[in-house]
mmCIF file of C-alpha atoms in Angstrom:
data_model
loop_
_atom_site.group_PDB
_atom_site.id
_atom_site.type_symbol
_atom_site.label_atom_id
_atom_site.label_comp_id
_atom_site.label_asym_id
_atom_site.label_seq_id
_atom_site.Cartn_x
_atom_site.Cartn_y
_atom_site.Cartn_z
ATOM 1 C CA TYR A 7 60.309 -42.582 32.987
ATOM 2 C CA GLN A 8 57.331 -43.406 30.739
ATOM 3 C CA ARG A 9 54.222 -45.024 32.086
ATOM 4 C CA ARG A 10 53.089 -47.930 29.911
ATOM 5 C CA VAL A 11 49.541 -48.335 28.727
ATOM 6 C CA ARG A 12 48.223 -51.648 29.965
ATOM 7 C CA GLY A 13 48.178 -54.289 27.195
ATOM 8 C CA SER A 14 50.354 -52.207 24.815
ATOM 9 C CA SER A 15 54.019 -52.274 23.937
ATOM 10 C CA PRO A 16 56.137 -49.086 24.276
ATOM 11 C CA MET A 17 56.195 -48.708 20.440
ATOM 12 C CA GLU A 18 52.397 -48.982 20.177
ATOM 13 C CA THR A 19 52.015 -46.477 23.016
ATOM 14 C CA ASP A 20 54.207 -43.924 21.194
ATOM 15 C CA ARG A 21 52.193 -44.396 17.968
ATOM 16 C CA LYS A 22 48.931 -43.888 19.831
ATOM 17 C CA ARG A 23 50.241 -40.715 21.531
ATOM 18 C CA LYS A 24 51.348 -39.374 18.118
ATOM 19 C CA ARG A 25 47.884 -40.011 16.644
ATOM 20 C CA ASP A 26 46.243 -38.301 19.650
ATOM 21 C CA ASP A 27 48.500 -35.260 19.243
ATOM 22 C CA GLU A 28 47.622 -34.990 15.531
ATOM 23 C CA ASP A 29 43.898 -35.242 16.302
ATOM 24 C CA GLU A 30 44.229 -32.556 18.983
ATOM 25 C CA ASN A 31 45.999 -30.196 16.567
ATOM 26 C CA GLN A 32 43.257 -30.786 13.988
ATOM 27 C CA ASP A 33 40.527 -29.964 16.542
ATOM 28 C CA LEU A 34 42.383 -26.812 17.603
ATOM 29 C CA ALA A 35 42.586 -25.600 14.007
ATOM 30 C CA LEU A 36 38.852 -26.068 13.578
ATOM 31 C CA VAL A 37 38.123 -24.026 16.707
ATOM 32 C CA VAL A 38 40.284 -21.144 15.512
ATOM 33 C CA LYS A 39 38.529 -21.135 12.133
ATOM 34 C CA LYS A 40 35.107 -20.964 13.788
ATOM 35 C CA LEU A 41 36.158 -18.008 15.938
ATOM 36 C CA LYS A 42 36.979 -15.947 12.876
ATOM 37 C CA PRO A 43 33.992 -13.669 12.144
ATOM 38 C CA GLU A 44 32.316 -14.273 8.818
ATOM 39 C CA ASN A 45 32.722 -11.461 6.267
ATOM 40 C CA ASP A 46 34.819 -9.516 8.806
ATOM 41 C CA LYS A 47 31.698 -8.637 10.852
ATOM 42 C CA GLN A 48 30.859 -8.878 14.517
ATOM 43 C CA LEU A 49 27.443 -9.654 15.964
ATOM 44 C CA VAL A 50 26.295 -7.155 18.574
ATOM 45 C CA THR A 51 23.330 -8.440 20.578
ATOM 46 C CA SER A 52 21.141 -6.304 22.789
ATOM 47 C CA SER A 53 20.484 -7.640 26.277
ATOM 48 C CA ALA A 54 16.759 -6.918 26.064
ATOM 49 C CA GLY A 55 15.431 -9.358 23.526
ATOM 50 C CA GLY A 56 18.455 -11.051 22.040
ATOM 51 C CA ASN A 57 18.059 -9.122 18.796
ATOM 52 C CA GLY A 58 21.295 -8.086 17.173
ATOM 53 C CA ALA A 59 22.736 -6.204 14.248
ATOM 54 C CA LEU A 60 25.723 -6.958 12.074
ATOM 55 C CA ILE A 61 28.123 -4.067 12.503
ATOM 56 C CA PRO A 62 31.153 -3.845 10.206
ATOM 57 C CA ALA A 63 34.416 -4.437 12.058
ATOM 58 C CA LYS A 64 36.064 -2.249 9.444
ATOM 59 C CA ARG A 65 35.842 1.480 10.215
ATOM 60 C CA THR A 66 33.354 3.300 7.981
ATOM 61 C CA SER A 67 33.662 6.897 9.174
ATOM 62 C CA HIS A 68 36.106 9.506 10.429
ATOM 63 C CA LEU A 69 34.804 9.483 13.998
ATOM 64 C CA GLN A 70 37.569 9.274 16.563
ATOM 65 C CA ALA A 71 36.067 5.982 17.795
ATOM 66 C CA PRO A 72 33.227 3.774 16.499
ATOM 67 C CA ILE A 73 31.014 5.010 19.358
ATOM 68 C CA MET A 74 31.225 8.432 21.011
ATOM 69 C CA GLN A 75 29.174 9.591 23.993
ATOM 70 C CA LEU A 76 28.660 13.322 24.580
ATOM 71 C CA HIS A 77 28.017 14.688 28.067
ATOM 72 C CA GLY A 78 27.268 18.260 29.100
ATOM 73 C CA HIS A 79 23.536 18.940 29.243
ATOM 74 C CA GLN A 80 22.018 19.139 32.729
ATOM 75 C CA GLY A 81 18.540 18.134 31.584
ATOM 76 C CA GLU A 82 16.766 15.835 29.159
ATOM 77 C CA VAL A 83 18.033 16.286 25.590
ATOM 78 C CA TYR A 84 14.964 16.595 23.355
ATOM 79 C CA THR A 85 16.540 17.376 19.995
ATOM 80 C CA MET A 86 19.760 17.170 17.977
ATOM 81 C CA GLN A 87 20.727 17.783 14.361
ATOM 82 C CA PHE A 88 23.856 17.483 12.235
ATOM 83 C CA SER A 89 24.818 20.598 10.306
ATOM 84 C CA SER A 90 24.456 20.491 6.530
ATOM 85 C CA ASN A 91 28.231 20.217 6.035
ATOM 86 C CA GLY A 92 28.446 17.382 8.580
ATOM 87 C CA GLU A 93 31.029 19.131 10.734
ATOM 88 C CA ASN A 94 28.890 20.141 13.725
ATOM 89 C CA ILE A 95 25.972 19.080 15.924
ATOM 90 C CA ALA A 96 23.384 21.237 17.643
ATOM 91 C CA SER A 97 21.471 19.856 20.627
ATOM 92 C CA GLY A 98 18.633 21.335 22.680
ATOM 93 C CA SER A 99 17.630 20.394 26.195
ATOM 94 C CA PHE A 100 15.285 20.874 29.123
ATOM 95 C CA ASP A 101 18.108 22.939 30.654
ATOM 96 C CA LYS A 102 17.106 25.805 28.252
ATOM 97 C CA LEU A 103 20.469 25.676 26.466
ATOM 98 C CA ILE A 104 21.582 24.844 22.940
ATOM 99 C CA TYR A 105 24.995 23.177 22.724
ATOM 100 C CA LEU A 106 27.145 23.177 19.589
ATOM 101 C CA TRP A 107 29.531 20.231 19.244
ATOM 102 C CA GLN A 108 32.219 19.182 16.808
ATOM 103 C CA VAL A 109 31.489 15.853 15.118
ATOM 104 C CA TYR A 110 35.119 14.806 14.713
ATOM 105 C CA GLY A 111 38.090 14.640 17.057
ATOM 106 C CA ASP A 112 37.096 14.771 20.722
ATOM 107 C CA CYS A 113 33.565 15.990 19.880
ATOM 108 C CA THR A 114 34.305 19.220 21.721
ATOM 109 C CA ASN A 115 31.443 21.392 22.940
ATOM 110 C CA TYR A 116 32.681 24.650 21.437
ATOM 111 C CA MET A 117 29.706 26.956 22.041
ATOM 112 C CA VAL A 118 26.607 27.349 24.234
ATOM 113 C CA LEU A 119 23.649 29.391 22.974
ATOM 114 C CA LYS A 120 21.654 31.083 25.747
ATOM 115 C CA GLY A 121 18.411 32.988 25.477
ATOM 116 C CA HIS A 122 15.436 30.639 25.710
ATOM 117 C CA LYS A 123 13.575 30.616 29.026
ATOM 118 C CA ASN A 124 12.188 27.089 28.836
ATOM 119 C CA ALA A 125 12.960 23.687 27.286
ATOM 120 C CA ILE A 126 14.296 23.547 23.714
ATOM 121 C CA LEU A 127 12.005 21.246 21.716
ATOM 122 C CA GLN A 128 13.570 21.259 18.238
ATOM 123 C CA VAL A 129 16.566 22.668 16.367
ATOM 124 C CA GLU A 130 17.324 22.835 12.657
ATOM 125 C CA TRP A 131 20.308 24.115 10.680
ATOM 126 C CA ALA A 132 20.281 26.394 7.670
ATOM 127 C CA SER A 133 21.827 25.052 4.479
ATOM 128 C CA ASP A 134 24.942 27.213 4.965
ATOM 129 C CA SER A 135 25.637 25.635 8.415
ATOM 130 C CA SER A 136 26.250 29.078 9.917
ATOM 131 C CA THR A 137 22.669 29.774 11.069
ATOM 132 C CA LEU A 138 20.578 27.715 13.482
ATOM 133 C CA PHE A 139 16.843 27.789 14.171
ATOM 134 C CA SER A 140 15.198 26.668 17.412
ATOM 135 C CA CYS A 141 11.788 26.441 19.037
ATOM 136 C CA SER A 142 10.962 26.297 22.712
ATOM 137 C CA ALA A 143 8.335 25.804 25.382
ATOM 138 C CA ASP A 144 8.849 29.509 26.249
ATOM 139 C CA LYS A 145 6.436 30.326 23.346
ATOM 140 C CA THR A 146 9.168 31.586 21.032
ATOM 141 C CA ALA A 147 11.367 30.437 18.187
ATOM 142 C CA GLY A 148 14.864 31.756 17.658
ATOM 143 C CA VAL A 149 17.318 32.466 14.849
ATOM 144 C CA TRP A 150 20.974 32.117 15.883
ATOM 145 C CA ASP A 151 24.269 33.233 14.378
ATOM 146 C CA CYS A 152 26.521 30.258 15.124
ATOM 147 C CA GLU A 153 29.719 32.115 14.327
ATOM 148 C CA ASN A 154 29.406 34.577 17.214
ATOM 149 C CA GLY A 155 26.813 32.778 19.360
ATOM 150 C CA THR A 156 24.088 35.440 19.337
ATOM 151 C CA ARG A 157 20.353 35.276 18.755
ATOM 152 C CA THR A 158 19.548 37.506 15.812
ATOM 153 C CA LYS A 159 15.785 37.103 15.805
ATOM 154 C CA ARG A 160 13.038 36.213 18.278
ATOM 155 C CA LEU A 161 9.835 34.824 16.769
ATOM 156 C CA PRO A 162 6.859 34.837 19.187
ATOM 157 C CA HIS A 163 3.841 32.512 19.420
ATOM 158 C CA LYS A 164 0.872 32.566 21.788
ATOM 159 C CA GLY A 165 1.592 29.024 22.982
ATOM 160 C CA ILE A 166 4.374 26.462 23.290
ATOM 161 C CA VAL A 167 6.247 26.121 19.988
ATOM 162 C CA ASN A 168 6.537 22.392 19.294
ATOM 163 C CA GLY A 169 8.114 22.247 15.855
ATOM 164 C CA ILE A 170 10.146 24.168 13.308
ATOM 165 C CA SER A 171 11.049 23.619 9.647
ATOM 166 C CA VAL A 172 13.242 25.535 7.216
ATOM 167 C CA ALA A 173 12.474 25.840 3.506
ATOM 168 C CA HIS A 174 14.866 23.708 1.441
ATOM 169 C CA GLN A 175 15.343 26.268 -1.314
ATOM 170 C CA ASP A 176 15.614 29.365 0.875
ATOM 171 C CA SER A 177 16.871 29.233 4.476
ATOM 172 C CA ARG A 178 15.419 32.684 5.139
ATOM 173 C CA ILE A 179 11.935 31.143 5.049
ATOM 174 C CA LEU A 180 10.828 28.972 7.968
ATOM 175 C CA SER A 181 7.663 27.742 9.623
ATOM 176 C CA THR A 182 6.819 27.187 13.286
ATOM 177 C CA ALA A 183 4.004 25.123 14.822
ATOM 178 C CA GLY A 184 2.536 25.591 18.273
ATOM 179 C CA ASN A 185 -0.050 24.767 20.902
ATOM 180 C CA ASP A 186 -1.871 27.961 19.873
ATOM 181 C CA ASN A 187 -3.289 26.006 16.887
ATOM 182 C CA LEU A 188 -1.180 28.103 14.512
ATOM 183 C CA VAL A 189 1.499 27.468 11.942
ATOM 184 C CA LEU A 190 3.346 30.711 11.324
ATOM 185 C CA ILE A 191 5.455 31.235 8.219
ATOM 186 C CA TRP A 192 8.339 33.634 8.687
ATOM 187 C CA ASP A 193 10.689 35.538 6.430
ATOM 188 C CA THR A 194 13.688 36.388 8.598
ATOM 189 C CA ARG A 195 14.042 39.684 6.758
ATOM 190 C CA GLN A 196 10.678 40.796 8.160
ATOM 191 C CA LYS A 197 9.530 41.429 11.708
ATOM 192 C CA LYS A 198 6.041 39.894 11.546
ATOM 193 C CA PRO A 199 4.878 36.513 10.165
ATOM 194 C CA ALA A 200 4.523 36.414 6.408
ATOM 195 C CA ASN A 201 1.547 34.059 6.665
ATOM 196 C CA THR A 202 -0.624 32.254 9.219
ATOM 197 C CA LEU A 203 -2.271 28.840 8.891
ATOM 198 C CA GLN A 204 -5.127 28.377 11.364
ATOM 199 C CA HIS A 205 -5.785 24.868 12.707
ATOM 200 C CA GLN A 206 -8.522 23.518 14.927
ATOM 201 C CA TYR A 207 -6.160 21.729 17.327
ATOM 202 C CA PRO A 208 -2.580 22.152 18.636
ATOM 203 C CA ILE A 209 0.141 21.363 16.094
ATOM 204 C CA THR A 210 3.076 19.208 17.201
ATOM 205 C CA THR A 211 5.225 19.041 14.058
ATOM 206 C CA VAL A 212 5.711 20.799 10.717
ATOM 207 C CA GLN A 213 7.687 20.021 7.557
ATOM 208 C CA PHE A 214 8.349 22.026 4.391
ATOM 209 C CA GLN A 215 8.015 20.313 1.019
ATOM 210 C CA PHE A 216 10.908 20.971 -1.415
ATOM 211 C CA ASP A 217 8.626 23.592 -2.899
ATOM 212 C CA LYS A 218 8.336 26.287 -0.217
ATOM 213 C CA ASN A 219 4.689 26.812 -1.197
ATOM 214 C CA CYS A 220 3.683 23.479 0.384
ATOM 215 C CA ILE A 221 3.785 22.597 4.090
ATOM 216 C CA PHE A 222 2.901 19.393 5.955
ATOM 217 C CA THR A 223 1.581 19.606 9.522
ATOM 218 C CA GLY A 224 0.718 17.035 12.170
ATOM 219 C CA GLY A 225 -1.041 17.446 15.495
ATOM 220 C CA ILE A 226 -3.170 15.917 18.205
ATOM 221 C CA ASP A 227 -6.065 15.272 15.795
ATOM 222 C CA ASN A 228 -4.074 12.300 14.381
ATOM 223 C CA GLU A 229 -4.103 13.782 10.855
ATOM 224 C CA ILE A 230 -1.339 14.939 8.545
ATOM 225 C CA LYS A 231 -2.388 17.890 6.395
ATOM 226 C CA CYS A 232 -0.753 19.315 3.288
ATOM 227 C CA TRP A 233 -1.240 23.089 2.988
ATOM 228 C CA ASP A 234 -0.962 25.288 -0.072
ATOM 229 C CA VAL A 235 0.629 28.387 1.429
ATOM 230 C CA ARG A 236 -0.456 30.633 -1.452
ATOM 231 C CA GLN A 237 -4.150 29.894 -0.956
ATOM 232 C CA ASN A 238 -4.086 29.006 2.763
ATOM 233 C CA ASN A 239 -6.108 25.838 2.275
ATOM 234 C CA VAL A 240 -5.611 22.111 2.809
ATOM 235 C CA THR A 241 -4.959 20.244 -0.430
ATOM 236 C CA LEU A 242 -4.377 16.766 1.013
ATOM 237 C CA ASN A 243 -5.301 14.827 4.173
ATOM 238 C CA LEU A 244 -3.208 11.797 5.116
ATOM 239 C CA LEU A 245 -5.313 9.555 7.351
ATOM 240 C CA GLY A 246 -4.223 6.403 9.160
ATOM 241 C CA HIS A 247 -2.582 7.262 12.466
ATOM 242 C CA THR A 248 -4.769 6.700 15.527
ATOM 243 C CA ASP A 249 -2.910 8.976 17.950
ATOM 244 C CA SER A 250 -0.993 12.256 17.984
ATOM 245 C CA ILE A 251 1.676 12.846 15.329
ATOM 246 C CA THR A 252 5.080 13.608 16.891
ATOM 247 C CA GLY A 253 7.443 13.831 13.928
ATOM 248 C CA LEU A 254 7.459 14.431 10.162
ATOM 249 C CA LYS A 255 10.369 14.172 7.747
ATOM 250 C CA LEU A 256 10.561 14.507 3.972
ATOM 251 C CA ASP A 257 12.676 11.932 2.119
ATOM 252 C CA PRO A 258 15.847 13.127 0.290
ATOM 253 C CA PHE A 259 14.068 13.100 -3.083
ATOM 254 C CA GLY A 260 10.826 14.827 -2.099
ATOM 255 C CA SER A 261 8.595 11.870 -3.006
ATOM 256 C CA TYR A 262 7.737 10.356 0.365
ATOM 257 C CA LEU A 263 6.921 11.637 3.841
ATOM 258 C CA LEU A 264 7.890 9.810 7.047
ATOM 259 C CA SER A 265 5.756 10.179 10.167
ATOM 260 C CA ASN A 266 6.065 9.028 13.773
ATOM 261 C CA ALA A 267 3.025 8.908 16.060
ATOM 262 C CA MET A 268 1.925 7.924 19.533
ATOM 263 C CA ASP A 269 0.048 4.919 18.119
ATOM 264 C CA ASN A 270 3.482 3.212 18.076
ATOM 265 C CA THR A 271 3.766 3.182 14.282
ATOM 266 C CA VAL A 272 6.085 4.869 11.824
ATOM 267 C CA ARG A 273 4.477 5.371 8.404
ATOM 268 C CA VAL A 274 5.714 6.193 4.906
ATOM 269 C CA TRP A 275 3.369 8.246 2.716
ATOM 270 C CA ASP A 276 3.490 8.690 -1.059
ATOM 271 C CA ILE A 277 3.116 12.441 -1.604
ATOM 272 C CA ARG A 278 3.835 12.536 -5.342
ATOM 273 C CA PRO A 279 1.255 14.243 -7.558
ATOM 274 C CA PHE A 280 -1.377 11.899 -9.006
ATOM 275 C CA ALA A 281 -0.389 9.082 -6.631
ATOM 276 C CA PRO A 282 -3.045 6.462 -5.781
ATOM 277 C CA GLU A 283 -5.695 7.445 -3.282
ATOM 278 C CA LEU A 284 -4.253 5.097 -0.641
ATOM 279 C CA ARG A 285 -1.068 7.045 0.078
ATOM 280 C CA CYS A 286 0.171 5.137 3.137
ATOM 281 C CA VAL A 287 2.578 2.703 1.481
ATOM 282 C CA LYS A 288 4.408 1.323 4.523
ATOM 283 C CA ILE A 289 3.641 0.812 8.215
ATOM 284 C CA ILE A 290 6.745 0.196 10.329
ATOM 285 C CA LYS A 291 6.582 -1.129 13.893
ATOM 286 C CA GLY A 292 9.095 -1.498 16.706
ATOM 287 C CA ALA A 293 9.522 1.939 18.262
ATOM 288 C CA VAL A 294 7.179 2.757 21.132
ATOM 289 C CA HIS A 295 5.784 5.740 23.022
ATOM 290 C CA ASN A 296 4.912 5.730 26.714
ATOM 291 C CA TYR A 297 3.098 7.760 29.375
ATOM 292 C CA GLU A 298 5.618 10.616 29.030
ATOM 293 C CA ARG A 299 4.094 11.436 25.601
ATOM 294 C CA THR A 300 7.309 13.058 24.414
ATOM 295 C CA LEU A 301 7.605 14.433 20.872
ATOM 296 C CA LEU A 302 9.701 11.648 19.318
ATOM 297 C CA ARG A 303 11.091 12.632 15.907
ATOM 298 C CA CYS A 304 12.080 10.593 12.821
ATOM 299 C CA ASP A 305 14.584 10.774 9.957
ATOM 300 C CA TRP A 306 15.681 9.328 6.588
ATOM 301 C CA ALA A 307 19.138 8.162 5.572
ATOM 302 C CA PRO A 308 20.660 10.450 2.900
ATOM 303 C CA ASP A 309 20.141 7.769 0.238
ATOM 304 C CA GLY A 310 16.639 6.852 1.408
ATOM 305 C CA SER A 311 17.594 3.225 2.116
ATOM 306 C CA MET A 312 16.951 3.429 5.871
ATOM 307 C CA VAL A 313 14.653 5.250 8.286
ATOM 308 C CA THR A 314 14.889 5.814 12.012
ATOM 309 C CA ALA A 315 12.734 7.157 14.837
ATOM 310 C CA GLY A 316 12.902 7.956 18.517
ATOM 311 C CA SER A 317 11.559 5.393 20.973
ATOM 312 C CA ALA A 318 10.627 5.455 24.651
ATOM 313 C CA ASP A 319 12.059 1.971 25.351
ATOM 314 C CA ARG A 320 15.631 3.375 25.335
ATOM 315 C CA PHE A 321 16.664 1.728 22.038
ATOM 316 C CA VAL A 322 17.688 3.305 18.733
ATOM 317 C CA TYR A 323 15.743 1.666 15.904
ATOM 318 C CA ILE A 324 16.844 1.724 12.270
ATOM 319 C CA TRP A 325 14.762 -0.022 9.630
ATOM 320 C CA ASP A 326 15.394 -1.046 6.047
ATOM 321 C CA THR A 327 13.015 1.118 4.019
ATOM 322 C CA THR A 328 12.228 -1.570 1.465
ATOM 323 C CA THR A 329 11.684 -4.594 3.716
ATOM 324 C CA ARG A 330 10.522 -2.687 6.840
ATOM 325 C CA LYS A 331 12.679 -5.040 8.919
ATOM 326 C CA ILE A 332 14.742 -3.797 11.865
ATOM 327 C CA LYS A 333 18.305 -3.377 10.641
ATOM 328 C CA TYR A 334 19.725 -2.065 13.911
ATOM 329 C CA LYS A 335 18.388 -2.104 17.449
ATOM 330 C CA LEU A 336 21.056 -0.252 19.387
ATOM 331 C CA PRO A 337 21.222 -0.163 23.199
ATOM 332 C CA GLY A 338 23.138 2.304 25.353
ATOM 333 C CA HIS A 339 20.734 5.028 26.442
ATOM 334 C CA ARG A 340 19.161 4.909 29.908
ATOM 335 C CA GLY A 341 16.140 7.024 29.073
ATOM 336 C CA SER A 342 13.711 7.683 26.254
ATOM 337 C CA VAL A 343 15.434 8.231 22.891
ATOM 338 C CA ASN A 344 13.839 11.489 21.757
ATOM 339 C CA GLU A 345 15.475 12.039 18.378
ATOM 340 C CA VAL A 346 17.685 10.023 16.041
ATOM 341 C CA CYS A 347 19.253 11.470 12.907
ATOM 342 C CA PHE A 348 21.604 10.417 10.130
ATOM 343 C CA HIS A 349 24.825 12.212 9.281
ATOM 344 C CA PRO A 350 24.450 13.881 5.845
ATOM 345 C CA LYS A 351 27.737 12.614 4.385
ATOM 346 C CA GLU A 352 29.056 9.647 6.389
ATOM 347 C CA PRO A 353 27.453 6.484 7.818
ATOM 348 C CA ILE A 354 27.051 7.935 11.313
ATOM 349 C CA ILE A 355 23.919 7.826 13.451
ATOM 350 C CA GLY A 356 23.281 10.333 16.241
ATOM 351 C CA SER A 357 20.777 9.985 19.080
ATOM 352 C CA CYS A 358 19.766 12.117 22.056
ATOM 353 C CA SER A 359 17.922 11.001 25.142
ATOM 354 C CA SER A 360 16.194 11.904 28.365
ATOM 355 C CA ASP A 361 19.270 10.447 30.111
ATOM 356 C CA LYS A 362 20.980 13.803 29.268
ATOM 357 C CA THR A 363 23.464 12.252 26.815
ATOM 358 C CA ILE A 364 24.097 12.064 23.075
ATOM 359 C CA PHE A 365 25.533 9.054 21.239
ATOM 360 C CA LEU A 366 27.324 9.007 17.889
ATOM 361 C CA GLY A 367 27.951 5.643 16.262
ATOM 362 C CA GLU A 368 29.108 4.118 13.002
ATOM 363 C CA ILE A 369 26.827 2.021 10.828
ATOM 364 C CA GLU A 370 27.365 0.347 7.461
ATOM 365 C CA GLU A 371 28.027 2.575 4.480
ATOM 366 C CA TYR A 372 25.122 4.253 2.712
ATOM 367 C CA GLN A 373 24.217 2.669 -0.619
ATOM 368 C CA GLY A 374 24.030 5.809 -2.728
ATOM 369 C CA ILE A 375 26.844 7.900 -1.228
#
């Protein structure tokens, strides 16, 4: 039984139904085409401000999954670093422990380094990926053999040790910065410091230049100083921040220095010889500090195309170095993001937080790798 349309013959009704069916099929095809992501990318939008980042749907790394979350620490995780070969991660926490993780597979926690008596504030790998360096609120720094899990050297300060940096050309040379207003330069083959740089105020972060005779320091006096280690004097003052410096990082080519500070800015400084007097070439905004006044670190991508920094608003920020625009604003953490770092070989970003967790995630491929 077919119900007639009033005022139409059965033949006209069938023609009209056929036209309606064709129109419906056309509309359906258009909807399917619109649902297909452009350029094979998906838009991920954060719930906070509606900002999003285009993340490639195609896999770009050898992680087991595009996002991995690492649990294990029983306290706030203040620091993490990828090893130079990209195979491992070291993380330090308020729980006084250093965890070593595998980057690939199940991201297994394969070793725990014990010895510090207070929070671990920063870790850094040697170039051979078999030695790890750490600094702690227990007024010491440590040198660790990561093959057997033992501390081979204990380096004392008179105050909390806030930062540590290893010389690029020689992993046996390192520097430590503390609340005792000192930067100590160590040769791991010797028992006592090889050199001492006296400051007027506590030092929160330190960074070796490619040349091990030059060191950058930042502290609560809002200034970044470049020291000539051979003469023990300041050769350059980088002025511009209006609050304490919390992180310093040299770019992969040794030409620019990245800094993070409690004035809620990340700055790029031109440190090349004979550069113009105004050395602050970029001011990047987005990441924030809060009342916790945690030492939030910063990092460069291996090709220099992106920079990142910790932020107290629980987001991971990654900026395009050239345009200074936010490239990624990644949610997930439930506490302050204390350190973010780039994988040295693959487009992977790692972040650690006061929520006691670590995230690993894929990003788009590096330009120069």
